Amino acid sequence: MEKLHIYDSLSSELKPFSSIKDGKVGMYVCGPTVYSDVHLGNVRTFLSFDVIFRYLKYLGYNVRYVRNITDVGHLVDDIDEGEDKIAVKAKAENIEPMEIVQRYSQGFHEVMRAFNALPPSIEPTATGHLIEQIEIIKKLINSGLAYESNGSVYFDIVHYNKNNSYGELSGRDINDMLNGSRDLSGQSDKKSPLDFALWKKASAGHIMRWPSPWSIGFPGWHIECSAMSSKYLGDSFDIHGGGMDLKFPHHECEIAQNIGSTDKKGANNWIHTNMLTLNGQRMSKSTGNTLLPGELLSGKSKHLTRSYSANTTRFFIHQAHYRSILDFSDAALQAAEKGYKRLISSRNILNKRPENGPKIGSFDVNKWDKSCQATMNNDFNSPQLIANLFKAVKVIQNDSKDFSVLGKDGAILLAEKMDLWMFDILGLTNDDKADSNNYQTALKAAMEIVIETRKNARDKKNWAKSDSIREKLSNAGITIKDGAAGSDFSIS
Ligand code: AMP
Ligand code: ZN
């Protein structure tokens, strides 16, 4: 595709993308709820958005990427009753909820860094935006779309639905939802079981609490994202993202809050990533069906035969399109490792290509580069991009026979373009240290020390020592050559 198209999960259409403001893109992605370590499923979602962020920047957009931290309001079982996930953990350890938030936010950042994800432009927290959330709730009450009940405030779905369609994003019908829900008569503060909390009055044992016009309490889970997206990106912005499991109720409620308070639905494009599964089941914190990034990098897990690198993991993740289910298995990681290694080693062959190869090549690098762009323009189709990278791998392997396919200039240009797609867009790094400049410099410095030590031994006629150094180096594939100007080395 010549122009970027994005699959919008609200309209269920592949739409040509045009940003609201010329040259600028506002993107909001729901971040983690920081009550435990992020698992590989979470990582998949955030790496998918990392590639989207990178590609939008590559297209020349000035991207403001907002990814929040949920540090209050996300209750156990994702419902309106019960305890805050963070408070449960804090109570169990007898520490402050914010100590839990600090620990797992830091852990999340370390994981993102380990997987070479770019940091977002703004990373706001829900507790840092309570005033903004309260202001939106006031607006919703004033417009009759929210009501106070016993110190809590709820969004009135039935009223909202008179002029709007609650359930549009997740494809749910409000009547089906009403029929399927429990009758709450007399047992709840809510008018309808579909209503969701905007503010909850804190019960005696609820330790996360703040003052508000209605009670000492805490915000509902959904209002934070309406507050933070509109604050930093405006009432209408370009992209809103998150995992598919957030479509309902989280994003559905967010849309209702946005329309109710601003008359605008928020994002022009909704991007939902599909789930990473483990043994065919969704990877999820609550069920314990998880694999942690640390387990993958150390190999310490019953699901693994050994460890895998961050690059192998990224390769594995981007080999699937973000809208497809991806199943984790040790065998799939082994295949990804092979693929990644072949890609990098082929790329690095270009570094070793002799300068004196033929000038004119038969492979059109610019055309190939355009086709890479076309894959990403097709709803960020990373598996197609990777397939295209392997077309270049084939060319490089053929070229290495007689250096006629690429030509000298073609080889230089291909190296540059491969770096762009592999490193700048897919976020991989060059693990093949033997080819990196730093490695070569360090090796040279270390060899100078070894050669000096050997020379000293020879000067002292300590032949046993000098021969032993030469032999040990030879066993490691390093040959020492003694010449008139001193000794040099080569690697076989
Ligand atoms: P949470 O901290 O549970 O709110 O999740 C953070 C992000 O990870 C959300 O966008 C979720 O939709 C996403 N997510 C959770 N589980 C998975 C999974 N198994 N695969 C992919 N994304 C997931
Ligand atoms: Zn959110």
Short mmCIF file of C-alpha atoms and ligand atoms in Angstrom, two decimals:
data_model
loop_
_atom_site.label_atom_id
_atom_site.label_comp_id
_atom_site.label_asym_id
_atom_site.label_seq_id
_atom_site.Cartn_x
_atom_site.Cartn_y
_atom_site.Cartn_z
CA MET A 1 0.00 0.00 0.00
CA GLU A 2 1.24 3.43 -0.87
CA LYS A 3 -0.35 5.22 2.05
CA LEU A 4 -0.76 4.15 5.65
CA HIS A 5 -4.01 2.29 6.36
CA ILE A 6 -5.09 1.37 9.88
CA TYR A 7 -7.71 -1.15 10.88
CA ASP A 8 -10.10 0.76 13.13
CA SER A 9 -11.73 -1.66 15.52
CA LEU A 10 -14.68 0.65 16.19
CA SER A 11 -15.83 0.79 12.56
CA SER A 12 -14.27 -2.62 11.76
CA GLU A 13 -12.72 -1.05 8.66
CA LEU A 14 -9.28 -0.70 7.19
CA LYS A 15 -9.16 3.10 6.87
CA PRO A 16 -6.65 5.36 5.12
CA PHE A 17 -4.94 7.27 7.88
CA SER A 18 -4.91 11.02 8.03
CA SER A 19 -3.98 12.84 11.19
CA ILE A 20 -6.21 15.49 12.72
CA LYS A 21 -3.37 18.02 12.93
CA ASP A 22 -0.98 18.25 10.01
CA GLY A 23 2.25 16.40 10.72
CA LYS A 24 1.24 15.47 14.25
CA VAL A 25 -0.17 12.29 15.73
CA GLY A 26 -1.68 11.87 19.19
CA MET A 27 -1.67 8.26 20.39
CA TYR A 28 -2.98 7.01 23.73
CA VAL A 29 -2.32 3.44 24.89
CA CYS A 30 -3.66 1.94 28.12
CA GLY A 31 -0.65 1.05 30.23
CA PRO A 32 -0.26 -1.61 32.88
CA THR A 33 -2.01 -1.89 36.22
CA VAL A 34 1.02 -1.99 38.44
CA TYR A 35 0.19 -4.60 41.08
CA SER A 36 2.47 -7.39 39.82
CA ASP A 37 5.15 -8.14 37.24
CA VAL A 38 4.13 -7.66 33.63
CA HIS A 39 3.90 -10.97 31.75
CA LEU A 40 4.84 -11.73 28.17
CA GLY A 41 1.26 -11.08 26.99
CA ASN A 42 1.48 -7.50 28.27
CA VAL A 43 4.90 -7.24 26.63
CA ARG A 44 3.42 -8.35 23.30
CA THR A 45 0.87 -5.55 23.40
CA PHE A 46 3.39 -2.87 24.36
CA LEU A 47 5.92 -4.01 21.75
CA SER A 48 3.20 -3.94 19.08
CA PHE A 49 2.54 -0.30 19.95
CA ASP A 50 6.28 0.34 20.06
CA VAL A 51 6.51 -0.69 16.40
CA ILE A 52 3.48 1.47 15.56
CA PHE A 53 5.09 4.42 17.36
CA ARG A 54 8.39 3.85 15.53
CA TYR A 55 6.70 3.58 12.16
CA LEU A 56 4.62 6.73 12.62
CA LYS A 57 7.81 8.59 13.50
CA TYR A 58 9.55 7.15 10.47
CA LEU A 59 6.70 8.50 8.31
CA GLY A 60 7.68 11.91 9.58
CA TYR A 61 4.93 12.50 12.12
CA ASN A 62 5.64 14.31 15.32
CA VAL A 63 4.05 11.72 17.62
CA ARG A 64 2.86 12.43 21.14
CA TYR A 65 2.59 8.96 22.61
CA VAL A 66 0.78 8.85 25.95
CA ARG A 67 0.85 5.57 27.86
CA ASN A 68 -0.58 5.71 31.34
CA ILE A 69 0.13 3.81 34.54
CA THR A 70 -2.98 2.55 36.32
CA ASP A 71 -2.21 2.97 40.00
CA VAL A 72 -5.72 3.17 41.43
CA GLY A 73 -9.28 2.09 40.66
CA HIS A 74 -8.71 -1.26 38.93
CA LEU A 75 -10.63 -3.59 41.21
CA VAL A 76 -10.23 -7.33 41.59
CA ASP A 77 -12.13 -9.21 38.84
CA ASP A 78 -12.44 -5.98 36.81
CA ILE A 79 -15.81 -5.16 38.41
CA ASP A 80 -17.19 -2.26 40.42
CA GLU A 81 -17.28 -4.00 43.80
CA GLY A 82 -14.45 -5.24 45.95
CA GLU A 83 -10.86 -4.37 46.58
CA ASP A 84 -8.29 -2.51 44.55
CA LYS A 85 -5.77 -4.94 43.03
CA ILE A 86 -2.92 -2.78 44.32
CA ALA A 87 -4.38 -2.52 47.84
CA VAL A 88 -4.77 -6.30 48.08
CA LYS A 89 -1.07 -6.73 47.37
CA ALA A 90 -0.09 -3.91 49.75
CA LYS A 91 -2.13 -5.41 52.58
CA ALA A 92 -0.63 -8.84 52.03
CA GLU A 93 2.87 -7.40 52.38
CA ASN A 94 1.91 -4.85 55.02
CA ILE A 95 3.31 -1.92 53.02
CA GLU A 96 1.91 1.23 51.40
CA PRO A 97 0.01 0.81 48.11
CA MET A 98 2.42 3.33 46.57
CA GLU A 99 5.33 1.03 47.45
CA ILE A 100 3.64 -1.60 45.30
CA VAL A 101 3.10 0.96 42.54
CA GLN A 102 6.73 2.07 42.69
CA ARG A 103 8.11 -1.46 42.60
CA TYR A 104 6.08 -2.66 39.65
CA SER A 105 6.31 0.57 37.66
CA GLN A 106 10.07 0.28 37.94
CA GLY A 107 9.92 -3.40 36.97
CA PHE A 108 7.79 -2.53 33.95
CA HIS A 109 10.30 0.10 32.82
CA GLU A 110 13.18 -2.34 33.19
CA VAL A 111 11.34 -4.89 31.06
CA MET A 112 10.54 -2.30 28.39
CA ARG A 113 14.19 -1.26 28.30
CA ALA A 114 15.35 -4.89 28.09
CA PHE A 115 13.14 -5.35 25.03
CA ASN A 116 14.38 -2.10 23.48
CA ALA A 117 10.98 -0.36 23.56
CA LEU A 118 11.10 3.41 23.20
CA PRO A 119 9.71 5.32 26.18
CA PRO A 120 6.40 7.10 25.59
CA SER A 121 6.32 10.90 25.38
CA ILE A 122 4.19 11.16 28.53
CA GLU A 123 3.52 8.47 31.13
CA PRO A 124 0.81 9.90 33.38
CA THR A 125 -0.58 8.14 36.45
CA ALA A 126 -4.21 7.85 37.49
CA THR A 127 -3.49 9.14 41.03
CA GLY A 128 -1.73 12.15 39.52
CA HIS A 129 -4.93 13.12 37.69
CA LEU A 130 -7.67 12.86 40.32
CA ILE A 131 -8.65 16.51 39.92
CA GLU A 132 -9.15 16.07 36.17
CA GLN A 133 -11.22 12.92 36.78
CA ILE A 134 -13.42 14.68 39.35
CA GLU A 135 -14.01 17.56 36.90
CA ILE A 136 -15.27 15.15 34.21
CA ILE A 137 -17.54 13.40 36.73
CA LYS A 138 -19.03 16.81 37.69
CA LYS A 139 -19.74 17.50 34.01
CA LEU A 140 -21.43 14.14 33.57
CA ILE A 141 -23.63 14.75 36.64
CA ASN A 142 -24.56 18.21 35.33
CA SER A 143 -25.61 16.81 31.98
CA GLY A 144 -27.78 14.16 33.65
CA LEU A 145 -25.63 11.24 32.48
CA ALA A 146 -24.34 10.38 35.94
CA TYR A 147 -25.96 10.23 39.36
CA GLU A 148 -24.81 10.13 42.94
CA SER A 149 -25.93 7.29 45.15
CA ASN A 150 -24.76 6.86 48.77
CA GLY A 151 -21.54 8.78 48.15
CA SER A 152 -20.70 6.90 44.95
CA VAL A 153 -21.28 8.20 41.43
CA TYR A 154 -22.42 6.00 38.53
CA PHE A 155 -22.74 6.48 34.80
CA ASP A 156 -26.37 6.09 33.70
CA ILE A 157 -26.18 3.68 30.75
CA VAL A 158 -29.88 3.44 30.03
CA HIS A 159 -30.17 7.23 29.83
CA TYR A 160 -27.01 7.52 27.72
CA ASN A 161 -28.23 4.87 25.33
CA LYS A 162 -31.32 6.88 24.41
CA ASN A 163 -29.16 8.95 22.06
CA ASN A 164 -26.07 6.75 21.74
CA SER A 165 -25.11 3.16 21.23
CA TYR A 166 -23.39 1.64 24.24
CA GLY A 167 -21.77 -1.64 23.17
CA GLU A 168 -20.81 -0.55 19.65
CA LEU A 169 -17.08 -1.19 20.08
CA SER A 170 -17.43 -4.67 21.52
CA GLY A 171 -20.42 -5.61 19.37
CA ARG A 172 -22.80 -6.03 22.29
CA ASP A 173 -26.47 -5.28 22.30
CA ILE A 174 -27.72 -3.38 25.32
CA ASN A 175 -30.92 -5.44 25.61
CA ASP A 176 -28.94 -8.69 25.58
CA MET A 177 -26.69 -7.24 28.25
CA LEU A 178 -29.67 -6.21 30.35
CA ASN A 179 -31.32 -9.60 30.01
CA GLY A 180 -28.11 -11.36 30.88
CA SER A 181 -27.32 -9.36 34.00
CA ARG A 182 -28.39 -10.00 37.56
CA ASP A 183 -31.36 -8.10 38.96
CA LEU A 184 -29.85 -5.73 41.49
CA SER A 185 -33.09 -4.45 43.00
CA GLY A 186 -32.47 -3.36 46.54
CA GLN A 187 -28.92 -4.75 46.67
CA SER A 188 -26.98 -2.04 44.92
CA ASP A 189 -26.60 1.71 44.68
CA LYS A 190 -26.94 1.39 40.89
CA LYS A 191 -30.12 2.16 38.93
CA SER A 192 -29.23 -0.48 36.34
CA PRO A 193 -26.75 -3.36 36.54
CA LEU A 194 -25.07 -1.98 33.41
CA ASP A 195 -24.19 1.33 35.09
CA PHE A 196 -20.53 1.63 35.94
CA ALA A 197 -18.73 3.46 38.72
CA LEU A 198 -17.15 6.86 38.14
CA TRP A 199 -16.43 7.40 41.84
CA LYS A 200 -16.72 4.93 44.69
CA LYS A 201 -17.17 5.76 48.36
CA ALA A 202 -14.44 3.95 50.31
CA SER A 203 -15.62 1.35 52.78
CA ALA A 204 -13.95 1.30 56.21
CA GLY A 205 -11.25 -1.17 55.16
CA HIS A 206 -10.44 0.44 51.82
CA ILE A 207 -6.99 1.96 52.26
CA MET A 208 -6.71 3.87 48.96
CA ARG A 209 -8.88 6.96 49.49
CA TRP A 210 -9.08 10.61 48.50
CA PRO A 211 -11.56 13.45 49.15
CA SER A 212 -14.16 14.38 46.52
CA PRO A 213 -17.44 16.36 46.44
CA TRP A 214 -19.34 13.09 47.01
CA SER A 215 -17.34 11.10 49.55
CA ILE A 216 -13.91 10.06 50.64
CA GLY A 217 -13.25 7.40 48.07
CA PHE A 218 -11.53 6.56 44.83
CA PRO A 219 -12.16 6.85 41.08
CA GLY A 220 -13.63 4.11 38.91
CA TRP A 221 -11.26 2.28 36.59
CA HIS A 222 -12.38 3.83 33.30
CA ILE A 223 -12.48 7.55 34.08
CA GLU A 224 -8.68 7.89 34.32
CA CYS A 225 -8.17 7.17 30.62
CA SER A 226 -10.82 9.71 29.53
CA ALA A 227 -9.16 12.29 31.79
CA MET A 228 -5.58 11.69 30.73
CA SER A 229 -6.20 11.26 27.00
CA SER A 230 -8.22 14.47 26.75
CA LYS A 231 -5.77 16.41 28.92
CA TYR A 232 -2.73 15.57 26.81
CA LEU A 233 -4.22 14.89 23.37
CA GLY A 234 -7.45 16.89 23.28
CA ASP A 235 -11.10 15.77 23.04
CA SER A 236 -10.44 14.32 19.57
CA PHE A 237 -7.18 12.58 18.88
CA ASP A 238 -5.78 10.13 16.34
CA ILE A 239 -5.19 6.71 17.88
CA HIS A 240 -6.29 4.88 21.00
CA GLY A 241 -4.82 1.47 21.69
CA GLY A 242 -4.83 -1.44 24.08
CA GLY A 243 -5.26 -5.19 24.18
CA MET A 244 -8.49 -6.71 22.86
CA ASP A 245 -9.55 -7.71 26.35
CA LEU A 246 -9.92 -4.01 27.16
CA LYS A 247 -12.65 -3.45 24.55
CA PHE A 248 -15.28 -4.30 27.12
CA PRO A 249 -15.95 -2.83 29.55
CA HIS A 250 -12.95 -0.49 29.73
CA HIS A 251 -12.94 1.13 26.29
CA GLU A 252 -16.69 0.94 25.87
CA CYS A 253 -17.05 2.95 29.09
CA GLU A 254 -14.33 5.35 28.02
CA ILE A 255 -16.23 6.18 24.82
CA ALA A 256 -19.44 6.74 26.82
CA GLN A 257 -17.62 9.07 29.22
CA ASN A 258 -16.03 11.00 26.35
CA ILE A 259 -19.27 11.47 24.44
CA GLY A 260 -21.10 12.30 27.65
CA SER A 261 -18.65 14.99 28.71
CA THR A 262 -17.40 16.45 25.40
CA ASP A 263 -19.82 15.26 22.69
CA LYS A 264 -16.80 13.70 20.99
CA LYS A 265 -15.90 10.05 21.10
CA GLY A 266 -12.18 10.61 21.68
CA ALA A 267 -10.09 8.61 19.24
CA ASN A 268 -10.54 8.56 15.45
CA ASN A 269 -8.91 5.13 15.23
CA TRP A 270 -9.07 2.31 17.76
CA ILE A 271 -6.27 -0.23 17.59
CA HIS A 272 -6.70 -3.47 19.55
CA THR A 273 -3.95 -6.04 19.80
CA ASN A 274 -4.77 -9.71 19.96
CA MET A 275 -3.77 -11.98 22.82
CA LEU A 276 -0.66 -14.00 23.47
CA THR A 277 -1.72 -17.46 24.55
CA LEU A 278 0.12 -20.14 26.50
CA ASN A 279 -1.09 -23.72 26.03
CA GLY A 280 -3.98 -22.33 24.01
CA GLN A 281 -5.22 -20.19 26.92
CA ARG A 282 -4.92 -16.43 27.17
CA MET A 283 -1.89 -15.41 29.18
CA SER A 284 -3.34 -13.68 32.19
CA LYS A 285 -2.21 -12.53 35.60
CA SER A 286 -5.43 -13.52 37.31
CA THR A 287 -5.40 -17.15 36.18
CA GLY A 288 -1.67 -17.59 36.69
CA ASN A 289 -1.26 -18.86 33.10
CA THR A 290 1.76 -16.67 32.56
CA LEU A 291 5.34 -16.54 31.50
CA LEU A 292 7.39 -13.64 32.80
CA PRO A 293 10.01 -11.83 30.71
CA GLY A 294 12.63 -12.63 33.37
CA GLU A 295 11.83 -16.34 33.11
CA LEU A 296 12.27 -16.19 29.36
CA LEU A 297 15.61 -14.37 29.55
CA SER A 298 16.94 -16.73 32.25
CA GLY A 299 15.37 -19.93 30.89
CA LYS A 300 13.97 -20.72 34.35
CA SER A 301 10.44 -21.88 33.61
CA LYS A 302 8.65 -25.17 33.22
CA HIS A 303 7.51 -23.95 29.80
CA LEU A 304 11.09 -23.63 28.48
CA THR A 305 13.99 -25.89 27.63
CA ARG A 306 16.45 -22.98 27.82
CA SER A 307 16.76 -19.18 27.77
CA TYR A 308 16.02 -16.88 24.82
CA SER A 309 17.26 -13.38 24.13
CA ALA A 310 15.18 -10.22 24.01
CA ASN A 311 15.85 -10.03 20.26
CA THR A 312 14.57 -13.56 19.69
CA THR A 313 11.45 -12.63 21.65
CA ARG A 314 10.84 -9.47 19.63
CA PHE A 315 11.35 -11.42 16.43
CA PHE A 316 8.84 -14.04 17.65
CA ILE A 317 6.28 -11.35 18.55
CA HIS A 318 6.57 -9.36 15.32
CA GLN A 319 6.45 -12.48 13.17
CA ALA A 320 2.72 -12.46 13.89
CA HIS A 321 0.43 -9.60 12.94
CA TYR A 322 -0.74 -7.69 15.99
CA ARG A 323 -4.38 -8.60 15.26
CA SER A 324 -3.69 -12.37 15.17
CA ILE A 325 -3.60 -14.65 18.17
CA LEU A 326 -0.06 -15.74 18.93
CA ASP A 327 0.62 -18.94 20.83
CA PHE A 328 3.76 -19.19 22.88
CA SER A 329 5.83 -22.36 22.80
CA ASP A 330 9.43 -23.35 23.26
CA ALA A 331 9.51 -24.71 19.69
CA ALA A 332 8.22 -21.40 18.30
CA LEU A 333 10.96 -19.55 20.19
CA GLN A 334 13.60 -21.90 18.79
CA ALA A 335 12.34 -21.21 15.27
CA ALA A 336 12.33 -17.45 15.98
CA GLU A 337 15.91 -17.66 17.24
CA LYS A 338 17.00 -19.34 14.02
CA GLY A 339 15.19 -16.69 11.97
CA TYR A 340 16.67 -13.80 13.92
CA LYS A 341 20.21 -15.21 13.70
CA ARG A 342 19.95 -15.77 9.97
CA LEU A 343 18.66 -12.26 9.47
CA ILE A 344 21.42 -10.64 11.52
CA SER A 345 24.25 -12.76 10.16
CA SER A 346 23.11 -12.02 6.61
CA ARG A 347 22.96 -8.32 7.40
CA ASN A 348 26.46 -8.50 8.82
CA ILE A 349 27.84 -10.22 5.73
CA LEU A 350 27.38 -6.83 4.07
CA ASN A 351 30.01 -5.39 6.46
CA LYS A 352 32.55 -7.91 5.25
CA ARG A 353 31.85 -7.42 1.56
CA PRO A 354 35.04 -6.41 -0.29
CA GLU A 355 35.27 -2.88 -1.64
CA ASN A 356 36.39 -4.10 -5.03
CA GLY A 357 33.25 -6.03 -5.96
CA PRO A 358 31.52 -5.22 -9.28
CA LYS A 359 29.94 -1.77 -9.46
CA ILE A 360 26.60 -2.54 -11.12
CA GLY A 361 24.20 -4.93 -9.42
CA SER A 362 20.96 -6.47 -10.64
CA PHE A 363 18.95 -6.03 -7.42
CA ASP A 364 16.92 -2.83 -7.07
CA VAL A 365 17.32 -1.87 -3.41
CA ASN A 366 15.05 1.18 -3.65
CA LYS A 367 12.21 -0.88 -5.06
CA TRP A 368 12.69 -3.41 -2.28
CA ASP A 369 12.70 -0.60 0.29
CA LYS A 370 9.40 0.68 -1.12
CA SER A 371 7.90 -2.78 -0.76
CA CYS A 372 8.97 -2.83 2.90
CA GLN A 373 7.11 0.44 3.35
CA ALA A 374 4.07 -1.03 1.61
CA THR A 375 3.90 -3.88 4.14
CA MET A 376 3.89 -1.49 7.08
CA ASN A 377 1.38 0.78 5.36
CA ASN A 378 -0.92 -2.23 5.34
CA ASP A 379 -1.98 -1.90 8.99
CA PHE A 380 1.58 -2.29 10.34
CA ASN A 381 1.95 -5.76 8.87
CA SER A 382 5.19 -6.81 10.56
CA PRO A 383 5.09 -10.48 9.40
CA GLN A 384 4.94 -9.25 5.79
CA LEU A 385 7.84 -6.93 6.54
CA ILE A 386 9.87 -9.81 7.98
CA ALA A 387 9.07 -11.94 4.91
CA ASN A 388 10.36 -9.07 2.80
CA LEU A 389 13.54 -8.86 4.88
CA PHE A 390 14.13 -12.50 4.07
CA LYS A 391 13.96 -11.67 0.38
CA ALA A 392 16.96 -9.45 1.04
CA VAL A 393 18.61 -12.28 2.98
CA LYS A 394 18.35 -14.46 -0.12
CA VAL A 395 19.88 -11.71 -2.25
CA ILE A 396 22.78 -11.25 0.20
CA GLN A 397 23.48 -14.98 0.30
CA ASN A 398 23.56 -15.10 -3.52
CA ASP A 399 25.65 -11.94 -3.71
CA SER A 400 28.29 -13.39 -1.40
CA LYS A 401 29.20 -15.90 -4.15
CA ASP A 402 30.54 -13.44 -6.73
CA PHE A 403 29.46 -9.96 -5.49
CA SER A 404 27.54 -9.27 -8.67
CA VAL A 405 23.93 -9.15 -7.45
CA LEU A 406 24.15 -6.04 -5.31
CA GLY A 407 27.07 -4.16 -6.75
CA LYS A 408 29.18 -1.96 -4.48
CA ASP A 409 26.68 0.89 -4.08
CA GLY A 410 23.76 -1.52 -3.82
CA ALA A 411 25.42 -3.32 -0.92
CA ILE A 412 25.97 -0.07 0.96
CA LEU A 413 22.39 1.06 0.37
CA LEU A 414 20.94 -2.32 1.33
CA ALA A 415 22.90 -2.32 4.61
CA GLU A 416 21.47 1.11 5.40
CA LYS A 417 17.89 0.09 4.54
CA MET A 418 18.08 -3.20 6.40
CA ASP A 419 19.25 -1.33 9.50
CA LEU A 420 16.27 0.97 9.12
CA TRP A 421 13.68 -1.83 8.96
CA MET A 422 15.28 -4.22 11.41
CA PHE A 423 16.53 -1.83 14.04
CA ASP A 424 14.63 1.48 13.72
CA ILE A 425 11.22 0.01 12.90
CA LEU A 426 11.13 -3.52 14.35
CA GLY A 427 13.23 -2.48 17.33
CA LEU A 428 15.70 -5.34 17.02
CA THR A 429 19.36 -4.81 17.90
CA ASN A 430 22.49 -6.34 16.42
CA ASP A 431 23.34 -9.17 18.79
CA ASP A 432 26.08 -10.48 16.57
CA LYS A 433 28.78 -8.86 18.69
CA ALA A 434 31.62 -10.26 16.64
CA ASP A 435 30.72 -7.75 13.96
CA SER A 436 30.14 -4.71 16.09
CA ASN A 437 32.72 -1.94 16.21
CA ASN A 438 32.91 -1.96 20.01
CA TYR A 439 33.74 -5.62 20.01
CA GLN A 440 36.50 -5.20 17.43
CA THR A 441 38.05 -2.33 19.36
CA ALA A 442 37.94 -4.25 22.64
CA LEU A 443 39.40 -7.36 21.00
CA LYS A 444 42.28 -5.36 19.51
CA ALA A 445 43.10 -3.80 22.88
CA ALA A 446 43.03 -7.18 24.64
CA MET A 447 45.23 -8.75 21.95
CA GLU A 448 47.80 -5.98 22.31
CA ILE A 449 48.14 -6.92 25.98
CA VAL A 450 48.47 -10.63 25.13
CA ILE A 451 51.08 -9.94 22.42
CA GLU A 452 53.04 -7.72 24.82
CA THR A 453 53.01 -10.47 27.49
CA ARG A 454 54.24 -12.98 24.93
CA LYS A 455 56.99 -10.62 23.76
CA ASN A 456 58.19 -10.20 27.36
CA ALA A 457 58.33 -13.97 27.77
CA ARG A 458 60.32 -14.30 24.54
CA ASP A 459 62.70 -11.50 25.56
CA LYS A 460 63.37 -13.44 28.76
CA LYS A 461 63.80 -16.59 26.67
CA ASN A 462 60.85 -18.14 28.50
CA TRP A 463 59.94 -20.28 25.47
CA ALA A 464 57.59 -22.50 27.43
CA LYS A 465 55.40 -19.52 28.30
CA SER A 466 55.49 -17.88 24.85
CA ASP A 467 54.69 -21.19 23.13
CA SER A 468 51.87 -21.88 25.53
CA ILE A 469 50.31 -18.46 24.75
CA ARG A 470 50.57 -19.09 21.02
CA GLU A 471 49.05 -22.56 21.41
CA LYS A 472 46.14 -21.43 23.58
CA LEU A 473 45.33 -18.62 21.16
CA SER A 474 45.51 -21.05 18.25
CA ASN A 475 43.02 -23.32 20.02
CA ALA A 476 40.71 -20.30 20.24
CA GLY A 477 41.05 -19.71 16.50
CA ILE A 478 43.53 -16.82 16.81
CA THR A 479 46.82 -17.03 14.89
CA ILE A 480 49.84 -14.91 15.83
CA LYS A 481 52.13 -13.83 13.02
CA ASP A 482 55.61 -12.60 13.91
CA GLY A 483 57.11 -10.11 11.51
CA ALA A 484 59.91 -7.56 11.33
CA ALA A 485 57.59 -4.81 12.59
CA GLY A 486 56.35 -6.88 15.53
CA SER A 487 53.58 -9.40 15.97
CA ASP A 488 50.06 -9.27 14.57
CA PHE A 489 47.07 -11.59 14.81
CA SER A 490 44.28 -12.93 12.64
CA ILE A 491 41.09 -14.85 13.44
CA SER A 492 40.20 -17.94 11.49
P1 AMP B 1 -3.22 -4.93 32.40
O1 AMP B 1 -2.06 -4.54 33.25
O2 AMP B 1 -3.82 -6.24 32.82
O3 AMP B 1 -4.26 -3.84 32.31
O4 AMP B 1 -2.68 -5.18 30.93
C1 AMP B 1 -1.85 -4.28 30.24
C2 AMP B 1 -2.02 -4.46 28.74
O5 AMP B 1 -1.68 -5.78 28.34
C3 AMP B 1 -3.47 -4.26 28.27
O6 AMP B 1 -3.47 -3.53 27.05
C4 AMP B 1 -3.97 -5.65 28.05
O7 AMP B 1 -4.98 -5.70 27.09
C5 AMP B 1 -2.72 -6.35 27.56
N1 AMP B 1 -2.76 -7.80 27.75
C6 AMP B 1 -3.14 -8.49 28.84
N2 AMP B 1 -3.06 -9.81 28.64
C7 AMP B 1 -2.58 -9.99 27.38
C8 AMP B 1 -2.26 -11.12 26.57
N3 AMP B 1 -2.38 -12.36 27.02
N4 AMP B 1 -1.78 -10.89 25.31
C9 AMP B 1 -1.63 -9.64 24.83
N5 AMP B 1 -1.93 -8.53 25.54
C10 AMP B 1 -2.38 -8.69 26.80
ZN ZN B 2 -7.30 2.69 29.74
#
